[in-house]
Amino acid sequence: MVRNTKEEAELTRRHILDAARRVFLECGVARTTLERVAAAAGVTRGAVYWHFKNKTDLFFAMREQATLPFVDRVVFDEVEGDPLQGIERALGEVIHILSDEPETRETIEILSYKCEYVEEFSGLRQRTAGQLEFLASLAAAYRRAAAKGVLRAGFDPAVVAQDTFLFLSGLIKHWLSSEPGECFRADALDLIRSHVALRRA
Amino acid sequence: MVRNTKEEAELTRRHILDAARRVFLECGVARTTLERVAAAAGVTRGAVYWHFKNKTDLFFAMREQATLPFVDRVVFDEVEGDPLQGIERALGEVIHILSDEPETRETIEILSYKCEYVEEFSGLRQRTAGQLEFLASLAAAYRRAAAKGVLRAGFDPAVVAQDTFLFLSGLIKHWLSSEPGECFRADALDLIRSHVALRRA
DNA sequence: GTTTATACAATCACGGATGTATGTAAATGA
DNA sequence: TCATTTACATACATCCGTGATTGTATAAAC
């Protein structure tokens, strides 16, 4: 029964968040018990209830951490003055984030496959502000491409952006379901390249 | 305490399956209690346990019903000798199934948003035989399109098929999240049209 | 016309998870 | 230095869902 300092307390809070992510991923959110989270974090439920109100609170706290990499890594800057290449790079960056940021990857997997969107989680279904912003940036990039004449003629940039957005949704979903060594993962970047190439004039 | 005939028993079995779908959709699979399913079906848990081993068994029984419409409604027959129009029609048919077969729609929504893929449900994550067959048919149709010279040159039919498959995944997912009156639903067929048009030579 | 199996309803025993209340030792602040 | 708050651990009460058991009236089989 040693009382921890503030810094140590912040550490256990992070340990609990990490443990929650692992247990959520293994057991699913609904079946996850705070007892297991506590055990995985090397503490008791007392500590969990000290830092978080309940499982829902813990879940949303864990979720917050995951969106961060996207906002500063996924940008639509043009590459060599070509908006389409900028889009290709941004899409590829999303996949790279899934590859080399395991915490983000796990959290998104939890949100995709280990969580039921009912009651207090219903709100998560609607497109997040981040997603809407991504879609808007995508449409803007396609408009720039159209203005430069590199977008295939006769296609509405907004519609093409939607198509790309849905493609990316599906890509992420299936990428998360593929095994680390599976060919689908290696092919993902090829799929992105083809996807963008289809839109080029 | 009246004993039902075989036909009546089969009816209550269907009532239980219908009730399960409704309750799964409302509460999510994990939070659904067999007590609520029984109540929604107008029976007691005794009846549920008589017809089904447990909640998992009930879930898989409900799932079986949903895949049926796809196999006989979604076909890739060419329209006016044009494989690409056949693809467009097939994709549109998927959306139409979601519109006018509410039971199928609800089941897919449960599988997409109201179910955690852990333990006994893990297996559902991998692409089903039906999905693989769909993907194969799609690739075959694109190959026919390439052979006829209507597919845009320089693109691998298999890769294009994957792209379409992922697009459709995302489309279904977001269609399910949209409200009945929302514009996204009306736009879905336009998105499909554009998607296919992008692949045309 | 019995007998038997069926199609449930009602009851029970049990574990397991939650939230809260309480305990406690040490860090922190005055 | 001493009171107070902090950061947990421990203990407790409660409820809820499950699976199994038992009860039972009646179809169905012979």
Short mmCIF file of C-alpha atoms (C1' of nucleotides) in Angstrom, two decimals:
data_model
loop_
_atom_site.label_atom_id
_atom_site.label_comp_id
_atom_site.label_asym_id
_atom_site.label_seq_id
_atom_site.Cartn_x
_atom_site.Cartn_y
_atom_site.Cartn_z
CA MET A 1 0.00 0.00 0.00
CA VAL A 2 2.47 2.60 -1.19
CA ARG A 3 1.00 5.82 -2.44
CA ASN A 4 2.30 6.79 -5.88
CA THR A 5 3.45 10.22 -6.92
CA LYS A 6 1.58 12.18 -9.55
CA GLU A 7 3.95 11.07 -12.28
CA GLU A 8 3.58 7.44 -11.26
CA ALA A 9 -0.17 7.85 -11.25
CA GLU A 10 -0.08 9.18 -14.78
CA LEU A 11 1.99 6.12 -15.69
CA THR A 12 -0.54 3.68 -14.29
CA ARG A 13 -3.23 5.58 -16.16
CA ARG A 14 -1.36 4.92 -19.37
CA HIS A 15 -0.78 1.30 -18.40
CA ILE A 16 -4.51 0.92 -17.91
CA LEU A 17 -5.21 2.46 -21.32
CA ASP A 18 -2.69 0.15 -22.96
CA ALA A 19 -4.11 -2.86 -21.18
CA ALA A 20 -7.63 -1.86 -22.14
CA ARG A 21 -6.64 -1.76 -25.80
CA ARG A 22 -5.13 -5.22 -25.60
CA VAL A 23 -8.09 -6.73 -23.78
CA PHE A 24 -10.66 -4.97 -25.97
CA LEU A 25 -8.87 -6.38 -29.01
CA GLU A 26 -8.81 -9.89 -27.59
CA CYS A 27 -12.23 -10.09 -25.95
CA GLY A 28 -14.25 -7.40 -27.64
CA VAL A 29 -15.51 -4.39 -25.76
CA ALA A 30 -18.70 -5.98 -24.46
CA ARG A 31 -17.07 -9.07 -23.01
CA THR A 32 -14.16 -7.16 -21.57
CA THR A 33 -14.33 -7.00 -17.80
CA LEU A 34 -12.59 -4.29 -15.86
CA GLU A 35 -11.13 -7.04 -13.72
CA ARG A 36 -9.21 -8.36 -16.74
CA VAL A 37 -8.12 -4.89 -17.76
CA ALA A 38 -6.87 -4.25 -14.27
CA ALA A 39 -5.01 -7.55 -14.17
CA ALA A 40 -3.45 -6.88 -17.57
CA ALA A 41 -2.29 -3.52 -16.29
CA GLY A 42 -0.94 -5.00 -13.06
CA VAL A 43 -3.38 -3.11 -10.85
CA THR A 44 -6.78 -3.75 -9.31
CA ARG A 45 -10.20 -2.51 -10.30
CA GLY A 46 -9.78 0.16 -7.68
CA ALA A 47 -7.16 1.86 -9.82
CA VAL A 48 -9.29 1.59 -12.93
CA TYR A 49 -12.28 3.14 -11.20
CA TRP A 50 -10.01 5.80 -9.80
CA HIS A 51 -8.81 6.93 -13.23
CA PHE A 52 -11.97 6.22 -15.23
CA LYS A 53 -15.63 6.41 -14.50
CA ASN A 54 -16.47 3.05 -16.05
CA LYS A 55 -15.75 0.91 -19.10
CA THR A 56 -17.39 3.34 -21.48
CA ASP A 57 -15.26 6.20 -20.19
CA LEU A 58 -12.17 4.04 -20.55
CA PHE A 59 -13.15 3.13 -24.10
CA PHE A 60 -13.58 6.73 -25.21
CA ALA A 61 -10.31 7.72 -23.57
CA MET A 62 -8.53 4.97 -25.50
CA ARG A 63 -10.18 6.08 -28.71
CA GLU A 64 -8.94 9.63 -28.42
CA GLN A 65 -5.32 8.55 -28.71
CA ALA A 66 -5.83 6.87 -32.06
CA THR A 67 -7.01 9.70 -34.23
CA LEU A 68 -3.95 11.82 -33.62
CA PRO A 69 -1.54 10.26 -36.16
CA PHE A 70 -3.97 10.82 -39.01
CA VAL A 71 -4.38 14.54 -38.67
CA ASP A 72 -0.69 15.31 -38.90
CA ARG A 73 0.51 12.49 -41.14
CA VAL A 74 -2.18 12.43 -43.79
CA VAL A 75 -1.91 15.55 -45.90
CA PHE A 76 -2.86 16.23 -49.48
CA ASP A 77 0.08 18.36 -50.49
CA GLU A 78 0.69 18.06 -54.17
CA VAL A 79 3.67 16.03 -55.28
CA GLU A 80 5.61 17.71 -58.08
CA GLY A 81 2.63 19.94 -58.72
CA ASP A 82 0.41 16.93 -59.34
CA PRO A 83 -2.68 16.74 -57.12
CA LEU A 84 -3.33 13.13 -58.09
CA GLN A 85 0.08 12.09 -56.86
CA GLY A 86 -0.69 13.98 -53.69
CA ILE A 87 -3.85 11.91 -53.27
CA GLU A 88 -1.95 8.70 -53.91
CA ARG A 89 0.61 9.66 -51.31
CA ALA A 90 -2.08 10.52 -48.75
CA LEU A 91 -3.88 7.22 -49.28
CA GLY A 92 -0.60 5.35 -49.00
CA GLU A 93 0.16 7.21 -45.81
CA VAL A 94 -3.02 5.87 -44.26
CA ILE A 95 -1.85 2.34 -44.94
CA HIS A 96 1.60 3.16 -43.61
CA ILE A 97 0.08 4.43 -40.40
CA LEU A 98 -1.70 1.11 -39.99
CA SER A 99 1.63 -0.64 -40.54
CA ASP A 100 3.89 1.26 -38.24
CA GLU A 101 1.64 2.61 -35.53
CA PRO A 102 0.36 -0.55 -33.87
CA GLU A 103 -1.61 1.30 -31.23
CA THR A 104 -3.56 3.20 -33.83
CA ARG A 105 -4.00 0.07 -35.85
CA GLU A 106 -5.33 -1.88 -32.88
CA THR A 107 -7.70 0.87 -31.88
CA ILE A 108 -9.12 1.06 -35.39
CA GLU A 109 -9.47 -2.70 -35.43
CA ILE A 110 -11.39 -2.50 -32.18
CA LEU A 111 -13.64 0.19 -33.63
CA SER A 112 -14.15 -1.87 -36.78
CA TYR A 113 -14.56 -5.36 -35.46
CA LYS A 114 -14.60 -5.51 -31.68
CA CYS A 115 -17.31 -3.05 -30.76
CA GLU A 116 -21.08 -2.97 -31.08
CA TYR A 117 -22.57 0.33 -32.10
CA VAL A 118 -25.50 0.50 -29.73
CA GLU A 119 -26.60 2.83 -26.95
CA GLU A 120 -23.68 4.94 -25.81
CA PHE A 121 -21.63 3.84 -28.82
CA SER A 122 -24.25 4.67 -31.44
CA GLY A 123 -22.80 8.11 -32.00
CA LEU A 124 -19.53 6.67 -33.27
CA ARG A 125 -21.24 5.40 -36.41
CA GLN A 126 -21.75 8.75 -38.04
CA ARG A 127 -18.78 10.07 -39.93
CA THR A 128 -16.43 11.83 -37.57
CA ALA A 129 -15.27 15.38 -38.06
CA GLY A 130 -11.93 13.96 -39.11
CA GLN A 131 -13.51 11.81 -41.77
CA LEU A 132 -15.57 14.69 -43.11
CA GLU A 133 -12.46 16.81 -43.25
CA PHE A 134 -10.61 14.04 -45.04
CA LEU A 135 -13.43 13.79 -47.58
CA ALA A 136 -13.43 17.55 -48.07
CA SER A 137 -9.66 17.63 -48.60
CA LEU A 138 -10.00 14.78 -51.05
CA ALA A 139 -12.66 16.60 -53.05
CA ALA A 140 -10.57 19.76 -53.04
CA ALA A 141 -7.57 17.86 -54.35
CA TYR A 142 -9.66 16.34 -57.12
CA ARG A 143 -10.96 19.81 -57.99
CA ARG A 144 -7.41 21.06 -58.29
CA ALA A 145 -6.66 18.07 -60.48
CA ALA A 146 -9.63 18.91 -62.66
CA ALA A 147 -8.51 22.51 -62.90
CA LYS A 148 -5.08 21.36 -64.01
CA GLY A 149 -6.61 19.03 -66.53
CA VAL A 150 -5.10 15.88 -65.06
CA LEU A 151 -8.45 14.48 -63.88
CA ARG A 152 -10.25 12.41 -66.44
CA ALA A 153 -12.82 14.54 -68.23
CA GLY A 154 -16.52 14.23 -67.56
CA PHE A 155 -16.27 13.25 -63.91
CA ASP A 156 -17.45 15.30 -60.97
CA PRO A 157 -14.59 15.73 -58.47
CA ALA A 158 -17.03 15.39 -55.58
CA VAL A 159 -18.33 12.07 -56.88
CA VAL A 160 -14.84 10.81 -57.58
CA ALA A 161 -13.85 11.79 -54.06
CA GLN A 162 -16.75 9.80 -52.64
CA ASP A 163 -15.66 6.82 -54.70
CA THR A 164 -12.13 7.10 -53.34
CA PHE A 165 -13.45 7.51 -49.82
CA LEU A 166 -15.53 4.35 -50.06
CA PHE A 167 -12.61 2.51 -51.64
CA LEU A 168 -10.42 3.53 -48.74
CA SER A 169 -13.07 2.43 -46.24
CA GLY A 170 -13.15 -0.99 -47.79
CA LEU A 171 -9.39 -1.11 -48.08
CA ILE A 172 -8.85 -0.36 -44.40
CA LYS A 173 -11.48 -2.83 -43.36
CA HIS A 174 -9.98 -5.67 -45.37
CA TRP A 175 -6.42 -4.68 -44.57
CA LEU A 176 -7.23 -5.03 -40.90
CA SER A 177 -8.60 -8.51 -41.51
CA SER A 178 -5.56 -9.70 -43.43
CA GLU A 179 -2.66 -11.42 -41.74
CA PRO A 180 0.69 -9.61 -41.41
CA GLY A 181 2.36 -11.69 -44.12
CA GLU A 182 -0.63 -11.90 -46.44
CA CYS A 183 -0.31 -10.69 -50.02
CA PHE A 184 -3.25 -8.35 -49.64
CA ARG A 185 -1.13 -6.08 -47.49
CA ALA A 186 1.65 -5.90 -50.02
CA ASP A 187 -0.91 -5.36 -52.77
CA ALA A 188 -2.58 -2.49 -50.95
CA LEU A 189 -0.23 0.11 -52.36
CA ASP A 190 -0.68 -1.34 -55.85
CA LEU A 191 -4.43 -1.11 -55.43
CA ILE A 192 -4.07 2.51 -54.43
CA ARG A 193 -1.84 3.22 -57.42
CA SER A 194 -4.33 1.64 -59.81
CA HIS A 195 -7.22 3.39 -58.11
CA VAL A 196 -5.66 6.79 -58.66
CA ALA A 197 -4.40 5.94 -62.14
CA LEU A 198 -7.98 5.19 -63.18
CA ARG A 199 -8.87 8.79 -62.51
CA ARG A 200 -6.04 10.27 -64.54
CA ALA A 201 -6.90 11.87 -67.84
CA MET B 1 -50.01 -25.05 -21.46
CA VAL B 2 -51.27 -26.16 -24.85
CA ARG B 3 -48.93 -28.29 -26.85
CA ASN B 4 -48.40 -26.96 -30.37
CA THR B 5 -48.47 -28.96 -33.56
CA LYS B 6 -45.36 -29.33 -35.68
CA GLU B 7 -46.44 -26.54 -37.99
CA GLU B 8 -47.10 -24.23 -35.05
CA ALA B 9 -43.72 -25.12 -33.62
CA GLU B 10 -42.05 -24.20 -36.87
CA LEU B 11 -43.91 -20.91 -36.70
CA THR B 12 -42.69 -20.09 -33.22
CA ARG B 13 -39.20 -20.98 -34.39
CA ARG B 14 -39.53 -18.35 -37.11
CA HIS B 15 -41.00 -15.89 -34.64
CA ILE B 16 -37.99 -16.38 -32.42
CA LEU B 17 -35.63 -15.84 -35.35
CA ASP B 18 -37.46 -12.65 -36.32
CA ALA B 19 -37.44 -11.43 -32.75
CA ALA B 20 -33.75 -12.21 -32.42
CA ARG B 21 -32.98 -10.09 -35.46
CA ARG B 22 -34.92 -7.16 -34.05
CA VAL B 23 -33.34 -7.40 -30.62
CA PHE B 24 -29.84 -7.98 -32.00
CA LEU B 25 -30.27 -4.85 -34.10
CA GLU B 26 -31.47 -2.80 -31.16
CA CYS B 27 -29.20 -4.06 -28.38
CA GLY B 28 -26.27 -5.59 -30.19
CA VAL B 29 -25.54 -9.29 -30.02
CA ALA B 30 -23.54 -9.18 -26.80
CA ARG B 31 -26.09 -7.26 -24.77
CA THR B 32 -29.01 -9.19 -26.13
CA THR B 33 -30.51 -11.47 -23.54
CA LEU B 34 -32.51 -14.52 -24.48
CA GLU B 35 -35.16 -13.27 -22.09
CA ARG B 36 -35.71 -10.21 -24.29
CA VAL B 37 -35.71 -12.29 -27.46
CA ALA B 38 -38.28 -14.61 -25.94
CA ALA B 39 -40.46 -11.71 -24.83
CA ALA B 40 -40.23 -10.10 -28.27
CA ALA B 41 -41.32 -13.39 -29.78
CA GLY B 42 -44.16 -13.78 -27.29
CA VAL B 43 -42.72 -16.91 -25.72
CA THR B 44 -40.47 -17.75 -22.78
CA ARG B 45 -36.83 -18.71 -22.67
CA GLY B 46 -37.99 -22.31 -22.53
CA ALA B 47 -39.10 -22.08 -26.14
CA VAL B 48 -35.87 -20.44 -27.20
CA TYR B 49 -33.75 -23.12 -25.56
CA TRP B 50 -36.00 -25.75 -27.08
CA HIS B 51 -35.37 -24.54 -30.63
CA PHE B 52 -31.80 -23.31 -30.25
CA LYS B 53 -28.86 -24.44 -28.20
CA ASN B 54 -27.91 -20.95 -27.03
CA LYS B 55 -27.51 -17.38 -28.27
CA THR B 56 -24.65 -18.26 -30.59
CA ASP B 57 -26.68 -20.98 -32.23
CA LEU B 58 -29.57 -18.58 -32.64
CA PHE B 59 -27.26 -15.98 -34.16
CA PHE B 60 -25.86 -18.33 -36.77
CA ALA B 61 -29.34 -19.57 -37.64
CA MET B 62 -30.45 -15.99 -38.23
CA ARG B 63 -27.40 -15.33 -40.35
CA GLU B 64 -28.11 -18.19 -42.71
CA GLN B 65 -31.34 -16.62 -43.91
CA ALA B 66 -29.65 -13.45 -45.07
CA THR B 67 -27.23 -14.68 -47.68
CA LEU B 68 -29.91 -16.29 -49.80
CA PRO B 69 -31.15 -13.24 -51.74
CA PHE B 70 -27.67 -12.45 -52.97
CA VAL B 71 -26.90 -15.71 -54.69
CA ASP B 72 -29.97 -15.64 -56.89
CA ARG B 73 -30.46 -11.91 -57.38
CA VAL B 74 -26.91 -10.74 -58.02
CA VAL B 75 -25.76 -12.05 -61.37
CA PHE B 76 -23.22 -10.71 -63.82
CA ASP B 77 -25.07 -11.40 -67.03
CA GLU B 78 -24.03 -8.99 -69.70
CA VAL B 79 -26.48 -6.26 -70.62
CA GLU B 80 -26.74 -5.77 -74.37
CA GLY B 81 -23.48 -7.63 -74.77
CA ASP B 82 -21.67 -5.19 -72.50
CA PRO B 83 -19.94 -6.75 -69.49
CA LEU B 84 -19.47 -3.37 -67.82
CA GLN B 85 -23.19 -2.71 -67.88
CA GLY B 86 -23.64 -6.16 -66.41
CA ILE B 87 -21.33 -5.21 -63.56
CA GLU B 88 -23.19 -1.97 -63.03
CA ARG B 89 -26.47 -3.82 -62.89
CA ALA B 90 -25.09 -6.38 -60.43
CA LEU B 91 -23.76 -3.67 -58.12
CA GLY B 92 -27.04 -1.83 -58.30
CA GLU B 93 -28.85 -5.03 -57.49
CA VAL B 94 -26.91 -5.31 -54.24
CA ILE B 95 -28.18 -1.88 -53.23
CA HIS B 96 -31.69 -2.79 -54.28
CA ILE B 97 -31.57 -5.87 -52.09
CA LEU B 98 -30.67 -3.67 -49.16
CA SER B 99 -33.64 -1.46 -50.01
CA ASP B 100 -36.37 -3.97 -50.49
CA GLU B 101 -35.37 -6.93 -48.38
CA PRO B 102 -35.42 -5.48 -44.87
CA GLU B 103 -34.59 -8.76 -43.19
CA THR B 104 -31.44 -9.13 -45.22
CA ARG B 105 -30.61 -5.50 -44.65
CA GLU B 106 -31.04 -5.80 -40.90
CA THR B 107 -28.97 -8.95 -40.72
CA ILE B 108 -26.14 -7.33 -42.63
CA GLU B 109 -26.36 -4.30 -40.38
CA ILE B 110 -26.07 -6.59 -37.38
CA LEU B 111 -23.04 -8.27 -38.92
CA SER B 112 -21.50 -4.90 -39.72
CA TYR B 113 -22.24 -2.87 -36.64
CA LYS B 114 -23.89 -4.90 -33.92
CA CYS B 115 -21.54 -7.80 -33.46
CA GLU B 116 -18.06 -8.26 -32.04
CA TYR B 117 -15.80 -10.59 -33.96
CA VAL B 118 -14.23 -12.50 -31.10
CA GLU B 119 -14.16 -16.12 -30.00
CA GLU B 120 -16.94 -18.04 -31.68
CA PHE B 121 -17.58 -15.14 -34.08
CA SER B 122 -13.98 -14.72 -35.22
CA GLY B 123 -14.50 -16.97 -38.20
CA LEU B 124 -17.04 -14.60 -39.71
CA ARG B 125 -14.33 -12.05 -40.41
CA GLN B 126 -12.69 -13.92 -43.23
CA ARG B 127 -14.29 -13.48 -46.61
CA THR B 128 -17.13 -15.91 -47.02
CA ALA B 129 -17.42 -18.33 -49.89
CA GLY B 130 -20.12 -16.10 -51.30
CA GLN B 131 -17.85 -13.07 -51.22
CA LEU B 132 -15.02 -14.94 -52.89
CA GLU B 133 -17.40 -16.15 -55.57
CA PHE B 134 -18.64 -12.60 -56.05
CA LEU B 135 -15.08 -11.38 -56.43
CA ALA B 136 -14.31 -14.14 -58.91
CA SER B 137 -17.38 -13.34 -60.99
CA LEU B 138 -16.44 -9.70 -60.92
CA ALA B 139 -12.93 -10.43 -62.17
CA ALA B 140 -14.32 -12.69 -64.88
CA ALA B 141 -16.68 -9.96 -66.04
CA TYR B 142 -13.81 -7.47 -66.18
CA ARG B 143 -11.77 -9.97 -68.17
CA ARG B 144 -14.60 -10.29 -70.66
CA ALA B 145 -14.74 -6.51 -70.81
CA ALA B 146 -11.02 -6.39 -71.49
CA ALA B 147 -11.38 -9.01 -74.20
CA LYS B 148 -14.10 -6.95 -75.83
CA GLY B 149 -11.98 -3.85 -75.61
CA VAL B 150 -14.41 -1.90 -73.44
CA LEU B 151 -12.18 -1.93 -70.35
CA ARG B 152 -9.77 0.94 -70.15
CA ALA B 153 -6.39 -0.17 -71.49
CA GLY B 154 -3.45 -0.81 -69.19
CA PHE B 155 -5.42 -2.08 -66.21
CA ASP B 156 -5.38 -5.59 -64.82
CA PRO B 157 -8.94 -6.93 -64.61
CA ALA B 158 -8.12 -8.66 -61.31
CA VAL B 159 -6.89 -5.43 -59.75
CA VAL B 160 -9.85 -3.49 -61.07
CA ALA B 161 -12.15 -6.13 -59.63
CA GLN B 162 -10.50 -5.75 -56.22
CA ASP B 163 -10.99 -2.02 -56.44
CA THR B 164 -14.67 -2.48 -57.21
CA PHE B 165 -15.00 -5.01 -54.41
CA LEU B 166 -13.52 -2.63 -51.88
CA PHE B 167 -15.67 0.19 -53.22
CA LEU B 168 -18.73 -1.95 -52.74
CA SER B 169 -17.66 -2.88 -49.21
CA GLY B 170 -17.42 0.77 -48.31
CA LEU B 171 -20.64 1.58 -50.10
CA ILE B 172 -22.62 -1.03 -48.21
CA LYS B 173 -21.11 0.01 -44.92
CA HIS B 174 -21.96 3.66 -45.38
CA TRP B 175 -25.34 2.93 -46.97
CA LEU B 176 -26.28 1.00 -43.85
CA SER B 177 -25.32 3.97 -41.71
CA SER B 178 -27.35 6.47 -43.71
CA GLU B 179 -30.91 7.34 -42.85
CA PRO B 180 -33.75 6.19 -45.12
CA GLY B 181 -34.34 9.66 -46.57
CA GLU B 182 -30.71 10.70 -46.75
CA CYS B 183 -29.23 11.77 -50.06
CA PHE B 184 -26.44 9.23 -49.82
CA ARG B 185 -28.94 6.49 -50.53
CA ALA B 186 -30.25 8.19 -53.63
CA ASP B 187 -26.70 8.93 -54.71
CA ALA B 188 -25.60 5.34 -54.32
CA LEU B 189 -26.66 4.37 -57.82
CA ASP B 190 -24.95 7.45 -59.23
CA LEU B 191 -21.77 6.48 -57.41
CA ILE B 192 -22.00 3.04 -58.94
CA ARG B 193 -22.55 4.49 -62.39
CA SER B 194 -19.52 6.75 -62.05
CA HIS B 195 -17.46 3.95 -60.59
CA VAL B 196 -18.10 1.74 -63.59
CA ALA B 197 -17.81 4.59 -66.08
CA LEU B 198 -14.28 5.26 -64.79
CA ARG B 199 -13.24 1.84 -65.99
CA ARG B 200 -14.64 2.22 -69.48
CA ALA B 201 -12.19 2.68 -72.32
"C1'" DG C 1 -57.01 -45.90 -26.62
"C1'" DT C 2 -52.76 -45.99 -24.50
"C1'" DT C 3 -48.32 -44.65 -24.62
"C1'" DT C 4 -44.81 -41.76 -25.69
"C1'" DA C 5 -42.55 -37.99 -27.39
"C1'" DT C 6 -43.08 -33.14 -28.09
"C1'" DA C 7 -43.26 -28.21 -27.33
"C1'" DC C 8 -43.00 -25.46 -24.51
"C1'" DA C 9 -43.51 -22.83 -19.33
"C1'" DA C 10 -41.90 -22.33 -14.76
"C1'" DT C 11 -38.48 -22.75 -11.37
"C1'" DC C 12 -33.89 -23.08 -9.51
"C1'" DA C 13 -28.98 -22.74 -8.50
"C1'" DC C 14 -25.02 -20.52 -9.78
"C1'" DG C 15 -21.39 -17.51 -11.18
"C1'" DG C 16 -19.86 -13.37 -12.53
"C1'" DA C 17 -19.67 -8.41 -13.24
"C1'" DT C 18 -20.71 -3.98 -11.57
"C1'" DG C 19 -20.61 -0.03 -8.57
"C1'" DT C 20 -19.81 1.52 -4.14
"C1'" DA C 21 -17.99 1.85 0.31
"C1'" DT C 22 -14.28 1.49 3.13
"C1'" DG C 23 -9.41 1.04 4.40
"C1'" DT C 24 -4.67 2.83 4.17
"C1'" DA C 25 -0.12 4.41 3.54
"C1'" DA C 26 2.34 7.70 1.63
"C1'" DA C 27 2.76 12.11 -0.98
"C1'" DT C 28 1.68 16.78 -0.80
"C1'" DG C 29 0.85 21.38 0.94
"C1'" DA C 30 0.79 24.77 4.61
"C1'" DT D 1 5.43 18.90 11.18
"C1'" DC D 2 1.02 17.91 10.91
"C1'" DA D 3 -3.36 17.83 8.53
"C1'" DT D 4 -5.16 16.64 4.35
"C1'" DT D 5 -5.63 14.73 0.13
"C1'" DT D 6 -4.25 11.32 -3.10
"C1'" DA D 7 -3.83 6.89 -5.33
"C1'" DC D 8 -4.90 3.17 -5.05
"C1'" DA D 9 -6.33 -2.00 -2.74
"C1'" DT D 10 -9.81 -4.55 -0.46
"C1'" DA D 11 -14.27 -5.88 0.76
"C1'" DC D 12 -19.20 -5.86 0.14
"C1'" DA D 13 -23.96 -5.82 -1.65
"C1'" DT D 14 -26.58 -6.33 -5.55
"C1'" DC D 15 -28.32 -7.65 -9.74
"C1'" DC D 16 -28.57 -10.02 -13.92
"C1'" DG D 17 -28.12 -13.69 -17.27
"C1'" DT D 18 -27.34 -18.38 -18.07
"C1'" DG D 19 -28.07 -23.29 -18.29
"C1'" DA D 20 -30.24 -27.02 -16.28
"C1'" DT D 21 -34.08 -29.15 -14.18
"C1'" DT D 22 -38.64 -30.10 -13.68
"C1'" DG D 23 -43.50 -29.73 -14.75
"C1'" DT D 24 -47.33 -30.40 -18.03
"C1'" DA D 25 -50.79 -30.54 -21.45
"C1'" DT D 26 -51.38 -32.30 -25.71
"C1'" DA D 27 -50.03 -33.93 -30.47
"C1'" DA D 28 -48.59 -37.86 -32.61
"C1'" DA D 29 -47.40 -42.68 -33.09
"C1'" DC D 30 -48.76 -47.39 -32.59
#
